[in-house]
Amino acid sequence: MGCFSPELWLRQLLSGPGLGLAAALLLLVLCLRARRTRRPGEPPLIKGWLPYFGEALKLAKDPIGFMATLQKQYGDTFTLLLGGKYITFILDPFQYQPVIKNQKLSFRIFSNKIVTRVFDVKKLIMDDKMNDELHTSYQFLQGKHLDSLMENTMQSLRQVFEPQLLKTTSWDTADLFKFCSSVIFETTFTSLHGNYLADDRKTFITELRDDLSKFDDKFPQLVSGMPIELLRNIKSIRMKLKKHLTTENLAKIQGWSEIIQRRQDTLEKYYTPEDIEIGAHHLSFLWASVTNTTSAMFWTMYYLLRHPEAMAVLRDEIDHLLQSTGQKKGPGLSIHLTREQLDSLIYLESTILEALRLCTVSGIFRFVQEDLTLHLETQDYRLRKGDFVGIFPPALHYDPEVFEAPEEFRFDRFIEDGKKKTTFYKRGKKLKHYVIPFGFGISKCPGRFLAFVEIKQLLVILLTYFDLEIISDKPAALNFSRVLLGVPYPDCDVSFRYKVKS
Ligand code: HEM
């Protein structure tokens, strides 16, 4: 997609060697793209005044408010020019199904373009069979396989937190985003890939995390199609990351999870073992497993720290479960919860869901493979080959008809009469889907169960073993530099303090 951060695009292009290229590019697209007009049967067309970028600046500034304004003005279906791409947004949640079910609207073409651009994986586009086989590996993120991943996660969390528990009970201060990114990276990487065997394990993990974070900083530019050569040292950082994850280097890590084993077996069928592209595949999976989980963890913790009343209810809920399962805090990190027990923590789950409802600014996209008519309940729309169709979850998440006071954090929003609340209505009709942070249909995130389990386990540990308090007064806001690309990071870090409970 080419719509994510026009300011970054322009700034980068207009510095140094990008200047000539920028001028040529802008001239070309100005001529090519400005000419489109709305044809009969097509949705309202909104091009903005800026050629090529269209309304991308407004979207990047305030995506939720801007889309709400357009929805009021043009209705639930309209086509928007964003960074050279025409995207027809379908905002009525009852019309998601026709989009998801339409075979001519392709997720694979969309996602292959991104994976090729960002991670330099070339073979996916050419090899559908390999693509299918890699997708079957996602079964190892569910069911009984999830139980063993959950054990790995708990083991990794012990490794991270047991040294902390030996400390005295004095306060330590930390920055919340840095804290989440460090714990989630180490836990996720170790749970999925295993333990690095050499003595310098900690250094290896820290370097890998820092390199992934530098690479991820430039993710929006890479997605938008900016040549990696314009992004200073990102090409060499990407190469370094890929090399860490080649067959030879992965062999230095012990205890691969089933999913990593299956992916490696599949990749070895299609590549020679020494092919660096194997590392590129593992990099794309590592990136997917860590980035959104980190920001989801950040926002959940952030809201809990700012709402001590919610934190108190969660602590009670967890204490109650530990007591009822006969568990006491012993030396080290001795508590152990099964998946069913974690699932029974309904206030914990509601809190995470509420943070995701408030903070998901991703888009769900499909590529229009040929000119077609999309049949919606209310109307038919003509769509053009080469355009995209998009679902924008915040339009649903912030709909006051569905969620009362939608901009407020209410940790118990998904609880009713002491049980999980799963009924939400619009226009008097029950909604099948009301919170969609993980995408939809074929592109639905395969890691969603693991993400929930990991965040829950981490919160159980933090709330059971630590006192936690926010220090920063300044509220954090969503940073929209990666709008439409998942759960955004905060615009600033937030300091908090923690100490082992006495
Ligand atoms: C709270 C955390 C997470 C969120 C909000 C999230 C969100 C998403 C979304 C929205 C998509 C679909 C993208 C699209 O439609 O273009 C996606 C795809 C994906 N996610 Fe997640 N994700 C999370 C955690 C994870 C974890 C923990 C893993 C792996 C263990 C993972 C692995 C993947 C993979 C492999 C895909 C690509 C699927 C495909 O190509 O079909 N995600 N995620």
PDB file of N, CA and C in Angstrom, residues 365-405:
ATOM      1  N   PHE A 365      -7.239  -5.242   3.921  1.00  0.00           N
ATOM      2  CA  PHE A 365      -7.265  -4.885   2.498  1.00  0.00           C
ATOM      3  C   PHE A 365      -7.370  -6.092   1.577  1.00  0.00           C
ATOM      4  N   ARG A 366      -7.973  -5.840   0.436  1.00  0.00           N
ATOM      5  CA  ARG A 366      -8.029  -6.841  -0.628  1.00  0.00           C
ATOM      6  C   ARG A 366      -7.729  -6.125  -1.945  1.00  0.00           C
ATOM      7  N   PHE A 367      -7.069  -6.874  -2.843  1.00  0.00           N
ATOM      8  CA  PHE A 367      -6.700  -6.334  -4.151  1.00  0.00           C
ATOM      9  C   PHE A 367      -7.784  -6.709  -5.162  1.00  0.00           C
ATOM     10  N   VAL A 368      -8.240  -5.729  -5.958  1.00  0.00           N
ATOM     11  CA  VAL A 368      -9.285  -6.013  -6.952  1.00  0.00           C
ATOM     12  C   VAL A 368      -8.609  -6.594  -8.203  1.00  0.00           C
ATOM     13  N   GLN A 369      -8.867  -7.887  -8.442  1.00  0.00           N
ATOM     14  CA  GLN A 369      -8.130  -8.579  -9.521  1.00  0.00           C
ATOM     15  C   GLN A 369      -8.673  -8.282 -10.909  1.00  0.00           C
ATOM     16  N   GLU A 370      -9.960  -7.922 -10.991  1.00  0.00           N
ATOM     17  CA  GLU A 370     -10.526  -7.564 -12.304  1.00  0.00           C
ATOM     18  C   GLU A 370     -11.689  -6.602 -12.086  1.00  0.00           C
ATOM     19  N   ASP A 371     -12.082  -5.883 -13.119  1.00  0.00           N
ATOM     20  CA  ASP A 371     -13.260  -5.011 -12.998  1.00  0.00           C
ATOM     21  C   ASP A 371     -14.423  -5.869 -12.528  1.00  0.00           C
ATOM     22  N   LEU A 372     -15.178  -5.401 -11.547  1.00  0.00           N
ATOM     23  CA  LEU A 372     -16.285  -6.226 -11.042  1.00  0.00           C
ATOM     24  C   LEU A 372     -17.357  -5.364 -10.389  1.00  0.00           C
ATOM     25  N   THR A 373     -18.489  -6.024 -10.124  1.00  0.00           N
ATOM     26  CA  THR A 373     -19.552  -5.344  -9.379  1.00  0.00           C
ATOM     27  C   THR A 373     -19.642  -5.990  -8.009  1.00  0.00           C
ATOM     28  N   LEU A 374     -19.536  -5.162  -6.979  1.00  0.00           N
ATOM     29  CA  LEU A 374     -19.651  -5.673  -5.619  1.00  0.00           C
ATOM     30  C   LEU A 374     -21.096  -5.505  -5.169  1.00  0.00           C
ATOM     31  N   HIS A 375     -21.737  -6.620  -4.841  1.00  0.00           N
ATOM     32  CA  HIS A 375     -23.146  -6.559  -4.453  1.00  0.00           C
ATOM     33  C   HIS A 375     -23.237  -6.387  -2.939  1.00  0.00           C
ATOM     34  N   LEU A 376     -23.618  -5.201  -2.507  1.00  0.00           N
ATOM     35  CA  LEU A 376     -23.850  -4.982  -1.085  1.00  0.00           C
ATOM     36  C   LEU A 376     -25.363  -4.989  -0.860  1.00  0.00           C
ATOM     37  N   GLU A 377     -25.780  -5.149   0.409  1.00  0.00           N
ATOM     38  CA  GLU A 377     -27.210  -5.220   0.717  1.00  0.00           C
ATOM     39  C   GLU A 377     -27.968  -4.000   0.199  1.00  0.00           C
ATOM     40  N   THR A 378     -27.360  -2.843   0.386  1.00  0.00           N
ATOM     41  CA  THR A 378     -28.045  -1.600   0.058  1.00  0.00           C
ATOM     42  C   THR A 378     -27.921  -1.228  -1.415  1.00  0.00           C
ATOM     43  N   GLN A 379     -26.809  -1.559  -2.026  1.00  0.00           N
ATOM     44  CA  GLN A 379     -26.508  -1.065  -3.368  1.00  0.00           C
ATOM     45  C   GLN A 379     -25.404  -1.906  -4.018  1.00  0.00           C
ATOM     46  N   ASP A 380     -25.350  -1.858  -5.347  1.00  0.00           N
ATOM     47  CA  ASP A 380     -24.214  -2.481  -6.045  1.00  0.00           C
ATOM     48  C   ASP A 380     -23.186  -1.396  -6.373  1.00  0.00           C
ATOM     49  N   TYR A 381     -21.900  -1.790  -6.346  1.00  0.00           N
ATOM     50  CA  TYR A 381     -20.859  -0.809  -6.697  1.00  0.00           C
ATOM     51  C   TYR A 381     -19.906  -1.400  -7.725  1.00  0.00           C
ATOM     52  N   ARG A 382     -19.547  -0.609  -8.711  1.00  0.00           N
ATOM     53  CA  ARG A 382     -18.532  -1.026  -9.678  1.00  0.00           C
ATOM     54  C   ARG A 382     -17.158  -0.757  -9.079  1.00  0.00           C
ATOM     55  N   LEU A 383     -16.274  -1.750  -9.217  1.00  0.00           N
ATOM     56  CA  LEU A 383     -14.901  -1.555  -8.736  1.00  0.00           C
ATOM     57  C   LEU A 383     -13.938  -1.781  -9.891  1.00  0.00           C
ATOM     58  N   ARG A 384     -12.822  -1.048  -9.865  1.00  0.00           N
ATOM     59  CA  ARG A 384     -11.858  -1.168 -10.984  1.00  0.00           C
ATOM     60  C   ARG A 384     -10.695  -2.090 -10.631  1.00  0.00           C
ATOM     61  N   LYS A 385     -10.300  -2.862 -11.610  1.00  0.00           N
ATOM     62  CA  LYS A 385      -9.107  -3.714 -11.488  1.00  0.00           C
ATOM     63  C   LYS A 385      -7.907  -2.857 -11.039  1.00  0.00           C
ATOM     64  N   GLY A 386      -7.141  -3.382 -10.110  1.00  0.00           N
ATOM     65  CA  GLY A 386      -5.933  -2.664  -9.666  1.00  0.00           C
ATOM     66  C   GLY A 386      -6.166  -1.789  -8.442  1.00  0.00           C
ATOM     67  N   ASP A 387      -7.447  -1.539  -8.123  1.00  0.00           N
ATOM     68  CA  ASP A 387      -7.741  -0.782  -6.902  1.00  0.00           C
ATOM     69  C   ASP A 387      -7.693  -1.730  -5.703  1.00  0.00           C
ATOM     70  N   PHE A 388      -7.972  -1.162  -4.544  1.00  0.00           N
ATOM     71  CA  PHE A 388      -8.055  -1.976  -3.320  1.00  0.00           C
ATOM     72  C   PHE A 388      -9.411  -1.763  -2.659  1.00  0.00           C
ATOM     73  N   VAL A 389      -9.817  -2.764  -1.887  1.00  0.00           N
ATOM     74  CA  VAL A 389     -10.994  -2.595  -1.034  1.00  0.00           C
ATOM     75  C   VAL A 389     -10.497  -2.662   0.401  1.00  0.00           C
ATOM     76  N   GLY A 390     -11.026  -1.794   1.256  1.00  0.00           N
ATOM     77  CA  GLY A 390     -10.529  -1.761   2.634  1.00  0.00           C
ATOM     78  C   GLY A 390     -11.649  -1.742   3.662  1.00  0.00           C
ATOM     79  N   ILE A 391     -11.396  -2.441   4.764  1.00  0.00           N
ATOM     80  CA  ILE A 391     -12.266  -2.341   5.941  1.00  0.00           C
ATOM     81  C   ILE A 391     -11.448  -1.587   6.987  1.00  0.00           C
ATOM     82  N   PHE A 392     -12.084  -0.660   7.678  1.00  0.00           N
ATOM     83  CA  PHE A 392     -11.358   0.188   8.625  1.00  0.00           C
ATOM     84  C   PHE A 392     -11.941  -0.056  10.029  1.00  0.00           C
ATOM     85  N   PRO A 393     -11.322  -0.966  10.815  1.00  0.00           N
ATOM     86  CA  PRO A 393     -11.919  -1.349  12.101  1.00  0.00           C
ATOM     87  C   PRO A 393     -12.325  -0.190  13.021  1.00  0.00           C
ATOM     88  N   PRO A 394     -11.559   0.917  13.099  1.00  0.00           N
ATOM     89  CA  PRO A 394     -11.980   1.963  14.041  1.00  0.00           C
ATOM     90  C   PRO A 394     -13.373   2.526  13.750  1.00  0.00           C
ATOM     91  N   ALA A 395     -13.835   2.457  12.499  1.00  0.00           N
ATOM     92  CA  ALA A 395     -15.181   2.955  12.206  1.00  0.00           C
ATOM     93  C   ALA A 395     -16.210   2.156  13.010  1.00  0.00           C
ATOM     94  N   LEU A 396     -15.922   0.878  13.227  1.00  0.00           N
ATOM     95  CA  LEU A 396     -16.788   0.037  14.043  1.00  0.00           C
ATOM     96  C   LEU A 396     -16.485   0.227  15.524  1.00  0.00           C
ATOM     97  N   HIS A 397     -15.189   0.236  15.860  1.00  0.00           N
ATOM     98  CA  HIS A 397     -14.785   0.313  17.271  1.00  0.00           C
ATOM     99  C   HIS A 397     -15.201   1.627  17.933  1.00  0.00           C
ATOM    100  N   TYR A 398     -15.303   2.669  17.139  1.00  0.00           N
ATOM    101  CA  TYR A 398     -15.658   3.987  17.697  1.00  0.00           C
ATOM    102  C   TYR A 398     -17.087   4.388  17.347  1.00  0.00           C
ATOM    103  N   ASP A 399     -17.895   3.421  16.956  1.00  0.00           N
ATOM    104  CA  ASP A 399     -19.282   3.726  16.584  1.00  0.00           C
ATOM    105  C   ASP A 399     -20.129   3.856  17.856  1.00  0.00           C
ATOM    106  N   PRO A 400     -20.665   5.063  18.139  1.00  0.00           N
ATOM    107  CA  PRO A 400     -21.424   5.242  19.383  1.00  0.00           C
ATOM    108  C   PRO A 400     -22.714   4.430  19.423  1.00  0.00           C
ATOM    109  N   GLU A 401     -23.151   3.974  18.240  1.00  0.00           N
ATOM    110  CA  GLU A 401     -24.353   3.146  18.232  1.00  0.00           C
ATOM    111  C   GLU A 401     -24.043   1.735  18.767  1.00  0.00           C
ATOM    112  N   VAL A 402     -22.778   1.344  18.615  1.00  0.00           N
ATOM    113  CA  VAL A 402     -22.375   0.003  19.055  1.00  0.00           C
ATOM    114  C   VAL A 402     -21.802   0.049  20.480  1.00  0.00           C
ATOM    115  N   PHE A 403     -20.940   1.042  20.718  1.00  0.00           N
ATOM    116  CA  PHE A 403     -20.284   1.151  22.023  1.00  0.00           C
ATOM    117  C   PHE A 403     -20.616   2.498  22.653  1.00  0.00           C
ATOM    118  N   GLU A 404     -21.213   2.455  23.824  1.00  0.00           N
ATOM    119  CA  GLU A 404     -21.534   3.704  24.519  1.00  0.00           C
ATOM    120  C   GLU A 404     -20.232   4.437  24.861  1.00  0.00           C
ATOM    121  N   ALA A 405     -20.227   5.756  24.724  1.00  0.00           N
ATOM    122  CA  ALA A 405     -19.025   6.572  25.001  1.00  0.00           C
ATOM    123  C   ALA A 405     -17.780   5.883  24.438  1.00  0.00           C
TER     124      ALA A 405
END
